[in-house]
Amino acid sequence: MNATANPQVQAGRLPAAADDHFLGLHSAAPIAAAAVRATENLVQKAITHQAMVCIHGHVGLGKTFAVNAACRKLAPDTTTWLQFAQAPHMAQIREALWSALGLPGPAPVNTTPDCDKQISQALAVGFHLLLLDEVQHLGPTALEYMRDLWDKNSKSAKNLAIIFVGSGNTRQKILHREALHSRIHRWQQFSPLTPAEILNVIPSCHQLWESVDDEMLLWIDDKAGHGCFRNWANLTVILQDAFDDDPEAVFDKSLVSKAFHQLDPTTRFPRQVGFD
């Protein structure tokens, strides 16, 4: 993975699969949730139609995991990955794209027409899947810049797809840019796992949960998991540490309750509607 000099934008190839798991969760298996399968289908449609799509939802629900896995499977050599921190400047975004596309030398950000022309020309050579993560940090100018890149390509080479991924007000930001919003081909909204999904998905995610009975799993989810993959990963790491610290420890409600005290169990995500 390449990175720009400024940490507000990271750019380059997709991160390694092991980096997708929160805290590098050891021995984690691929997530088999319906949302993950839906994401793969969405990415395939974006590639097929050279379209722009948007994946959004609350933090910790598995958006980045799902889209990274899909891009590795469907476009491992043609995905250009950008991840944003808070409010990057346009110069930083141009530098990140320049670097990720392998253009020579430093980006001529002081002469933006020339910089943008060369970026557009690079995107027009062969197929590119542009994956933009943490889109909630982008301002209106940056969003319109991405739309303009796609527009120029769709009128010439027609071989660029863009995936917007973000939490918070990602959908609202795109909604407020009418020209961009009208061009989004498909949407996917991530929601917390349902109780049925907890019973189906969590035991297959990690060996720690393989033999835990349904009642216990639902109790854990009600107390601390809240249908959120990141909460479950965090709890898994805490329990793994407990067994490392005391190999004689027994998996029971007492042990799990102690783990709860090391979490903030108050956060719950509202069930979302409209773009599931």
C-alpha atoms as a printed R data frame, in Angstrom:
    type eleno elety resid chain resno       x       y       z
1   ATOM     1    CA   MET     A     1   0.000   0.000   0.000
2   ATOM     2    CA   ASN     A     2   1.283   3.433  -0.924
3   ATOM     3    CA   ALA     A     3   0.545   6.493   1.152
4   ATOM     4    CA   THR     A     4   0.720  10.175   0.443
5   ATOM     5    CA   ALA     A     5   2.940  12.412   2.537
6   ATOM     6    CA   ASN     A     6  -0.129  13.719   4.332
7   ATOM     7    CA   PRO     A     7  -1.951  11.111   6.438
8   ATOM     8    CA   GLN     A     8  -5.341  12.593   5.565
9   ATOM     9    CA   VAL     A     9  -5.450  10.411   2.440
10  ATOM    10    CA   GLN     A    10  -4.116   6.884   2.000
11  ATOM    11    CA   ALA     A    11  -3.946   5.536  -1.507
12  ATOM    12    CA   GLY     A    12  -2.826   2.555  -3.500
13  ATOM    13    CA   ARG     A    13  -3.673  -1.105  -3.714
14  ATOM    14    CA   LEU     A    14  -6.195  -2.808  -1.492
15  ATOM    15    CA   PRO     A    15  -5.023  -3.622   2.043
16  ATOM    16    CA   ALA     A    16  -4.199  -7.255   2.798
17  ATOM    17    CA   ALA     A    17  -7.117  -9.459   3.828
18  ATOM    18    CA   ALA     A    18  -5.666  -9.867   7.323
19  ATOM    19    CA   ASP     A    19  -5.909  -6.106   7.818
20  ATOM    20    CA   ASP     A    20  -9.684  -6.172   7.405
21  ATOM    21    CA   HIS     A    21 -10.296  -7.725  10.816
22  ATOM    22    CA   PHE     A    22 -10.579  -5.323  13.738
23  ATOM    23    CA   LEU     A    23  -7.407  -5.463  15.882
24  ATOM    24    CA   GLY     A    24  -6.075  -8.100  13.486
25  ATOM    25    CA   LEU     A    25  -8.367 -10.695  15.047
26  ATOM    26    CA   HIS     A    26  -6.448 -13.974  14.988
27  ATOM    27    CA   SER     A    27  -8.028 -17.016  13.304
28  ATOM    28    CA   ALA     A    28 -11.066 -15.062  12.087
29  ATOM    29    CA   ALA     A    29 -12.956 -16.621   9.196
30  ATOM    30    CA   PRO     A    30 -14.627 -14.822   6.291
31  ATOM    31    CA   ILE     A    31 -17.954 -13.290   7.249
32  ATOM    32    CA   ALA     A    32 -20.880 -15.165   5.709
33  ATOM    33    CA   ALA     A    33 -23.591 -12.561   6.330
34  ATOM    34    CA   ALA     A    34 -26.169 -11.778   3.649
35  ATOM    35    CA   ALA     A    35 -24.889  -8.193   3.494
36  ATOM    36    CA   VAL     A    36 -21.445  -9.455   2.483
37  ATOM    37    CA   ARG     A    37 -22.931 -11.475  -0.369
38  ATOM    38    CA   ALA     A    38 -25.030  -8.472  -1.394
39  ATOM    39    CA   THR     A    39 -21.901  -6.306  -1.466
40  ATOM    40    CA   GLU     A    40 -20.154  -8.713  -3.816
41  ATOM    41    CA   ASN     A    41 -23.163  -8.562  -6.122
42  ATOM    42    CA   LEU     A    42 -23.178  -4.756  -5.955
43  ATOM    43    CA   VAL     A    43 -19.493  -4.543  -6.819
44  ATOM    44    CA   GLN     A    44 -20.048  -6.906  -9.738
45  ATOM    45    CA   LYS     A    45 -22.831  -4.676 -11.058
46  ATOM    46    CA   ALA     A    46 -20.617  -1.606 -10.732
47  ATOM    47    CA   ILE     A    47 -17.915  -3.348 -12.755
48  ATOM    48    CA   THR     A    48 -20.353  -4.685 -15.360
49  ATOM    49    CA   HIS     A    49 -21.997  -1.330 -15.978
50  ATOM    50    CA   GLN     A    50 -18.965   0.906 -15.249
51  ATOM    51    CA   ALA     A    51 -21.224   2.608 -12.739
52  ATOM    52    CA   MET     A    52 -21.061   4.541  -9.491
53  ATOM    53    CA   VAL     A    53 -22.552   2.813  -6.435
54  ATOM    54    CA   CYS     A    54 -22.763   3.687  -2.746
55  ATOM    55    CA   ILE     A    55 -22.424   1.513   0.367
56  ATOM    56    CA   HIS     A    56 -23.304   3.225   3.632
57  ATOM    57    CA   GLY     A    57 -24.383   2.553   7.216
58  ATOM    58    CA   HIS     A    58 -23.278   2.931  10.814
59  ATOM    59    CA   VAL     A    59 -19.674   2.299  11.870
60  ATOM    60    CA   GLY     A    60 -18.525  -1.220  12.691
61  ATOM    61    CA   LEU     A    61 -21.124  -3.128  10.673
62  ATOM    62    CA   GLY     A    62 -18.692  -4.646   8.158
63  ATOM    63    CA   LYS     A    63 -18.882  -2.302   5.163
64  ATOM    64    CA   THR     A    64 -15.146  -2.018   4.580
65  ATOM    65    CA   PHE     A    65 -14.597  -5.723   5.211
66  ATOM    66    CA   ALA     A    66 -17.278  -6.646   2.671
67  ATOM    67    CA   VAL     A    67 -16.259  -4.258  -0.083
68  ATOM    68    CA   ASN     A    68 -12.525  -4.999   0.253
69  ATOM    69    CA   ALA     A    69 -13.220  -8.731   0.039
70  ATOM    70    CA   ALA     A    70 -15.419  -8.230  -3.021
71  ATOM    71    CA   CYS     A    71 -12.844  -6.077  -4.797
72  ATOM    72    CA   ARG     A    72 -10.064  -8.562  -4.065
73  ATOM    73    CA   LYS     A    73 -12.161 -11.311  -5.604
74  ATOM    74    CA   LEU     A    74 -13.570  -9.429  -8.600
75  ATOM    75    CA   ALA     A    75 -10.962  -6.798  -9.462
76  ATOM    76    CA   PRO     A    76  -7.711  -7.544  -7.594
77  ATOM    77    CA   ASP     A    77  -5.459  -5.925 -10.196
78  ATOM    78    CA   THR     A    78  -7.644  -3.007 -11.241
79  ATOM    79    CA   THR     A    79  -8.841  -1.567  -7.924
80  ATOM    80    CA   THR     A    80  -7.458   1.820  -6.917
81  ATOM    81    CA   TRP     A    81  -8.080   2.288  -3.193
82  ATOM    82    CA   LEU     A    82  -8.384   5.636  -1.440
83  ATOM    83    CA   GLN     A    83  -9.231   6.084   2.231
84  ATOM    84    CA   PHE     A    84  -9.828   9.510   3.709
85  ATOM    85    CA   ALA     A    85  -9.330  11.125   7.099
86  ATOM    86    CA   GLN     A    86 -11.071  14.311   8.154
87  ATOM    87    CA   ALA     A    87 -11.622  16.946   5.427
88  ATOM    88    CA   PRO     A    88  -8.728  16.342   3.011
89  ATOM    89    CA   HIS     A    89  -7.837  19.232   0.729
90  ATOM    90    CA   MET     A    90  -8.234  18.833  -3.017
91  ATOM    91    CA   ALA     A    91  -4.467  18.992  -3.459
92  ATOM    92    CA   GLN     A    92  -4.151  15.964  -1.174
93  ATOM    93    CA   ILE     A    93  -6.815  14.061  -3.098
94  ATOM    94    CA   ARG     A    94  -5.120  14.834  -6.412
95  ATOM    95    CA   GLU     A    95  -1.746  13.756  -4.986
96  ATOM    96    CA   ALA     A    96  -3.277  10.511  -3.729
97  ATOM    97    CA   LEU     A    97  -4.852   9.704  -7.086
98  ATOM    98    CA   TRP     A    98  -1.633  10.614  -8.892
99  ATOM    99    CA   SER     A    99   0.382   8.272  -6.689
100 ATOM   100    CA   ALA     A   100  -2.160   5.443  -6.752
101 ATOM   101    CA   LEU     A   101  -2.342   5.540 -10.554
102 ATOM   102    CA   GLY     A   102   1.448   5.328 -10.788
103 ATOM   103    CA   LEU     A   103   1.938   8.617 -12.583
104 ATOM   104    CA   PRO     A   104   5.575   9.791 -12.689
105 ATOM   105    CA   GLY     A   105   7.036  12.416 -10.407
106 ATOM   106    CA   PRO     A   106   5.181  14.665  -7.997
107 ATOM   107    CA   ALA     A   107   1.628  15.653  -8.862
108 ATOM   108    CA   PRO     A   108   1.483  19.138 -10.446
109 ATOM   109    CA   VAL     A   109  -1.191  20.287  -7.997
110 ATOM   110    CA   ASN     A   110  -0.284  23.951  -8.548
111 ATOM   111    CA   THR     A   111  -1.444  23.640 -12.151
112 ATOM   112    CA   THR     A   112  -4.694  21.791 -11.534
113 ATOM   113    CA   PRO     A   113  -5.923  21.658 -15.173
114 ATOM   114    CA   ASP     A   114  -2.769  19.807 -16.217
115 ATOM   115    CA   CYS     A   115  -2.932  17.554 -13.144
116 ATOM   116    CA   ASP     A   116  -6.591  16.703 -13.744
117 ATOM   117    CA   LYS     A   117  -5.975  16.079 -17.432
118 ATOM   118    CA   GLN     A   118  -3.242  13.558 -16.721
119 ATOM   119    CA   ILE     A   119  -5.318  11.823 -14.024
120 ATOM   120    CA   SER     A   120  -8.240  11.562 -16.458
121 ATOM   121    CA   GLN     A   121  -5.989  10.206 -19.181
122 ATOM   122    CA   ALA     A   122  -4.591   7.574 -16.807
123 ATOM   123    CA   LEU     A   123  -8.091   6.496 -15.808
124 ATOM   124    CA   ALA     A   124  -8.995   6.164 -19.488
125 ATOM   125    CA   VAL     A   125  -6.309   3.517 -20.063
126 ATOM   126    CA   GLY     A   126  -7.783   0.121 -19.268
127 ATOM   127    CA   PHE     A   127 -10.483  -0.548 -16.682
128 ATOM   128    CA   HIS     A   128 -10.263   1.077 -13.237
129 ATOM   129    CA   LEU     A   129 -12.353   0.377 -10.163
130 ATOM   130    CA   LEU     A   130 -11.998   3.398  -7.889
131 ATOM   131    CA   LEU     A   131 -12.797   2.474  -4.280
132 ATOM   132    CA   LEU     A   132 -13.328   5.468  -1.988
133 ATOM   133    CA   ASP     A   133 -13.589   4.643   1.717
134 ATOM   134    CA   GLU     A   134 -14.583   6.982   4.590
135 ATOM   135    CA   VAL     A   135 -16.522   9.147   2.140
136 ATOM   136    CA   GLN     A   136 -18.205  10.948   5.044
137 ATOM   137    CA   HIS     A   137 -14.994  12.986   5.327
138 ATOM   138    CA   LEU     A   138 -15.250  14.405   1.796
139 ATOM   139    CA   GLY     A   139 -16.592  17.890   1.164
140 ATOM   140    CA   PRO     A   140 -18.816  19.034  -1.723
141 ATOM   141    CA   THR     A   141 -15.884  19.980  -3.965
142 ATOM   142    CA   ALA     A   142 -14.273  16.559  -3.602
143 ATOM   143    CA   LEU     A   143 -17.548  14.758  -4.317
144 ATOM   144    CA   GLU     A   144 -18.132  16.846  -7.426
145 ATOM   145    CA   TYR     A   145 -14.547  16.153  -8.495
146 ATOM   146    CA   MET     A   146 -15.211  12.407  -8.400
147 ATOM   147    CA   ARG     A   147 -18.400  12.888 -10.386
148 ATOM   148    CA   ASP     A   148 -16.505  14.921 -12.961
149 ATOM   149    CA   LEU     A   149 -13.860  12.215 -13.326
150 ATOM   150    CA   TRP     A   150 -16.583   9.628 -13.907
151 ATOM   151    CA   ASP     A   151 -18.464  11.892 -16.331
152 ATOM   152    CA   LYS     A   152 -15.385  12.512 -18.452
153 ATOM   153    CA   ASN     A   153 -14.594   8.816 -18.557
154 ATOM   154    CA   SER     A   154 -18.188   7.803 -19.350
155 ATOM   155    CA   LYS     A   155 -18.128  10.088 -22.386
156 ATOM   156    CA   SER     A   156 -14.850   8.692 -23.702
157 ATOM   157    CA   ALA     A   157 -13.295   5.458 -22.487
158 ATOM   158    CA   LYS     A   158 -16.337   4.225 -20.516
159 ATOM   159    CA   ASN     A   159 -14.208   1.967 -18.339
160 ATOM   160    CA   LEU     A   160 -14.372   3.522 -14.872
161 ATOM   161    CA   ALA     A   161 -16.472   2.334 -11.918
162 ATOM   162    CA   ILE     A   162 -16.562   4.126  -8.566
163 ATOM   163    CA   ILE     A   163 -17.602   2.704  -5.202
164 ATOM   164    CA   PHE     A   164 -18.397   5.187  -2.429
165 ATOM   165    CA   VAL     A   165 -18.196   3.689   1.077
166 ATOM   166    CA   GLY     A   166 -18.929   5.609   4.235
167 ATOM   167    CA   SER     A   167 -20.689   5.940   7.567
168 ATOM   168    CA   GLY     A   168 -22.409   8.844   9.290
169 ATOM   169    CA   ASN     A   169 -23.908  11.298   6.821
170 ATOM   170    CA   THR     A   170 -22.466   9.722   3.667
171 ATOM   171    CA   ARG     A   171 -25.846   9.269   2.005
172 ATOM   172    CA   GLN     A   172 -26.957  12.770   2.976
173 ATOM   173    CA   LYS     A   173 -23.796  14.294   1.530
174 ATOM   174    CA   ILE     A   174 -24.359  12.567  -1.794
175 ATOM   175    CA   LEU     A   175 -28.079  13.373  -1.701
176 ATOM   176    CA   HIS     A   176 -27.239  17.080  -1.422
177 ATOM   177    CA   ARG     A   177 -25.156  16.916  -4.597
178 ATOM   178    CA   GLU     A   178 -27.999  16.474  -7.068
179 ATOM   179    CA   ALA     A   179 -25.847  15.816 -10.120
180 ATOM   180    CA   LEU     A   180 -23.870  13.137  -8.292
181 ATOM   181    CA   HIS     A   181 -26.926  11.633  -6.602
182 ATOM   182    CA   SER     A   182 -28.711  11.220  -9.929
183 ATOM   183    CA   ARG     A   183 -25.760   9.223 -11.260
184 ATOM   184    CA   ILE     A   184 -25.523   6.704  -8.416
185 ATOM   185    CA   HIS     A   185 -26.596   3.432 -10.008
186 ATOM   186    CA   ARG     A   186 -27.289   1.369  -6.882
187 ATOM   187    CA   TRP     A   187 -27.265   1.724  -3.111
188 ATOM   188    CA   GLN     A   188 -26.634  -0.646  -0.239
189 ATOM   189    CA   GLN     A   189 -27.287   0.206   3.392
190 ATOM   190    CA   PHE     A   190 -25.682  -1.899   6.122
191 ATOM   191    CA   SER     A   191 -27.773  -2.612   9.216
192 ATOM   192    CA   PRO     A   192 -26.973  -4.489  12.442
193 ATOM   193    CA   LEU     A   193 -27.256  -8.273  12.340
194 ATOM   194    CA   THR     A   194 -30.666  -9.611  13.260
195 ATOM   195    CA   PRO     A   195 -30.968 -12.267  16.017
196 ATOM   196    CA   ALA     A   196 -31.346 -14.940  13.343
197 ATOM   197    CA   GLU     A   197 -28.199 -13.708  11.616
198 ATOM   198    CA   ILE     A   198 -26.312 -13.707  14.918
199 ATOM   199    CA   LEU     A   199 -27.060 -17.405  15.336
200 ATOM   200    CA   ASN     A   200 -26.127 -18.164  11.747
201 ATOM   201    CA   VAL     A   201 -23.067 -15.962  11.274
202 ATOM   202    CA   ILE     A   202 -21.207 -15.504  14.555
203 ATOM   203    CA   PRO     A   203 -20.373 -19.204  15.211
204 ATOM   204    CA   SER     A   204 -18.767 -19.447  11.783
205 ATOM   205    CA   CYS     A   205 -16.700 -16.276  12.204
206 ATOM   206    CA   HIS     A   206 -14.374 -17.517  14.911
207 ATOM   207    CA   GLN     A   207 -13.642 -20.772  16.692
208 ATOM   208    CA   LEU     A   208 -14.338 -19.135  20.060
209 ATOM   209    CA   TRP     A   209 -18.056 -19.107  19.242
210 ATOM   210    CA   GLU     A   210 -18.390 -22.451  17.454
211 ATOM   211    CA   SER     A   211 -19.846 -24.408  20.373
212 ATOM   212    CA   VAL     A   212 -21.634 -21.595  22.207
213 ATOM   213    CA   ASP     A   213 -25.357 -22.281  22.482
214 ATOM   214    CA   ASP     A   214 -27.987 -20.028  20.930
215 ATOM   215    CA   GLU     A   215 -29.256 -18.638  24.219
216 ATOM   216    CA   MET     A   216 -25.784 -17.492  25.206
217 ATOM   217    CA   LEU     A   217 -25.117 -15.905  21.810
218 ATOM   218    CA   LEU     A   218 -28.355 -13.926  21.935
219 ATOM   219    CA   TRP     A   219 -27.652 -12.864  25.519
220 ATOM   220    CA   ILE     A   220 -24.199 -11.602  24.523
221 ATOM   221    CA   ASP     A   221 -25.600  -9.739  21.550
222 ATOM   222    CA   ASP     A   222 -28.295  -8.102  23.685
223 ATOM   223    CA   LYS     A   223 -25.781  -7.049  26.336
224 ATOM   224    CA   ALA     A   224 -22.881  -5.890  24.190
225 ATOM   225    CA   GLY     A   225 -22.831  -7.133  20.587
226 ATOM   226    CA   HIS     A   226 -25.840  -5.198  19.333
227 ATOM   227    CA   GLY     A   227 -25.532  -6.798  15.901
228 ATOM   228    CA   CYS     A   228 -22.243  -4.981  15.282
229 ATOM   229    CA   PHE     A   229 -19.292  -6.942  13.871
230 ATOM   230    CA   ARG     A   230 -16.775  -4.606  15.482
231 ATOM   231    CA   ASN     A   231 -18.321  -5.110  18.924
232 ATOM   232    CA   TRP     A   232 -18.170  -8.875  18.450
233 ATOM   233    CA   ALA     A   233 -14.546  -8.703  17.244
234 ATOM   234    CA   ASN     A   234 -13.604  -6.555  20.222
235 ATOM   235    CA   LEU     A   235 -15.267  -8.968  22.631
236 ATOM   236    CA   THR     A   236 -13.552 -11.912  20.927
237 ATOM   237    CA   VAL     A   237 -10.115 -10.338  21.424
238 ATOM   238    CA   ILE     A   238 -10.874  -9.588  25.080
239 ATOM   239    CA   LEU     A   239 -11.927 -13.185  25.698
240 ATOM   240    CA   GLN     A   240  -8.909 -14.532  23.843
241 ATOM   241    CA   ASP     A   241  -6.725 -12.427  26.128
242 ATOM   242    CA   ALA     A   242  -8.554 -13.861  29.141
243 ATOM   243    CA   PHE     A   243  -7.746 -17.421  28.048
244 ATOM   244    CA   ASP     A   244  -4.129 -16.448  27.283
245 ATOM   245    CA   ASP     A   245  -3.820 -14.939  30.768
246 ATOM   246    CA   ASP     A   246  -5.470 -17.951  32.411
247 ATOM   247    CA   PRO     A   247  -5.423 -21.179  30.372
248 ATOM   248    CA   GLU     A   248  -7.643 -22.789  33.019
249 ATOM   249    CA   ALA     A   249 -10.423 -20.234  32.524
250 ATOM   250    CA   VAL     A   250 -13.872 -21.635  31.709
251 ATOM   251    CA   PHE     A   251 -16.122 -20.097  29.091
252 ATOM   252    CA   ASP     A   252 -19.305 -19.193  30.954
253 ATOM   253    CA   LYS     A   253 -21.505 -16.200  31.723
254 ATOM   254    CA   SER     A   254 -19.249 -15.131  34.554
255 ATOM   255    CA   LEU     A   255 -16.238 -14.875  32.258
256 ATOM   256    CA   VAL     A   256 -18.209 -13.091  29.556
257 ATOM   257    CA   SER     A   257 -19.696 -10.685  32.102
258 ATOM   258    CA   LYS     A   258 -16.185  -9.723  33.160
259 ATOM   259    CA   ALA     A   259 -15.402  -9.012  29.507
260 ATOM   260    CA   PHE     A   260 -18.468  -6.775  29.299
261 ATOM   261    CA   HIS     A   261 -16.945  -4.522  31.956
262 ATOM   262    CA   GLN     A   262 -14.088  -3.773  29.573
263 ATOM   263    CA   LEU     A   263 -16.471  -2.593  26.847
264 ATOM   264    CA   ASP     A   264 -18.867   0.286  26.480
265 ATOM   265    CA   PRO     A   265 -22.106  -1.707  26.149
266 ATOM   266    CA   THR     A   266 -24.384   1.313  25.741
267 ATOM   267    CA   THR     A   267 -24.161   1.874  21.997
268 ATOM   268    CA   ARG     A   268 -27.038   0.492  19.998
269 ATOM   269    CA   PHE     A   269 -27.716   1.101  16.346
270 ATOM   270    CA   PRO     A   270 -31.268   1.878  15.213
271 ATOM   271    CA   ARG     A   271 -32.767  -0.432  12.631
272 ATOM   272    CA   GLN     A   272 -32.563   1.392   9.317
273 ATOM   273    CA   VAL     A   273 -34.988   1.364   6.433
274 ATOM   274    CA   GLY     A   274 -35.088   2.621   2.896
275 ATOM   275    CA   PHE     A   275 -31.980   1.235   1.236
276 ATOM   276    CA   ASP     A   276 -31.473  -2.300   2.655
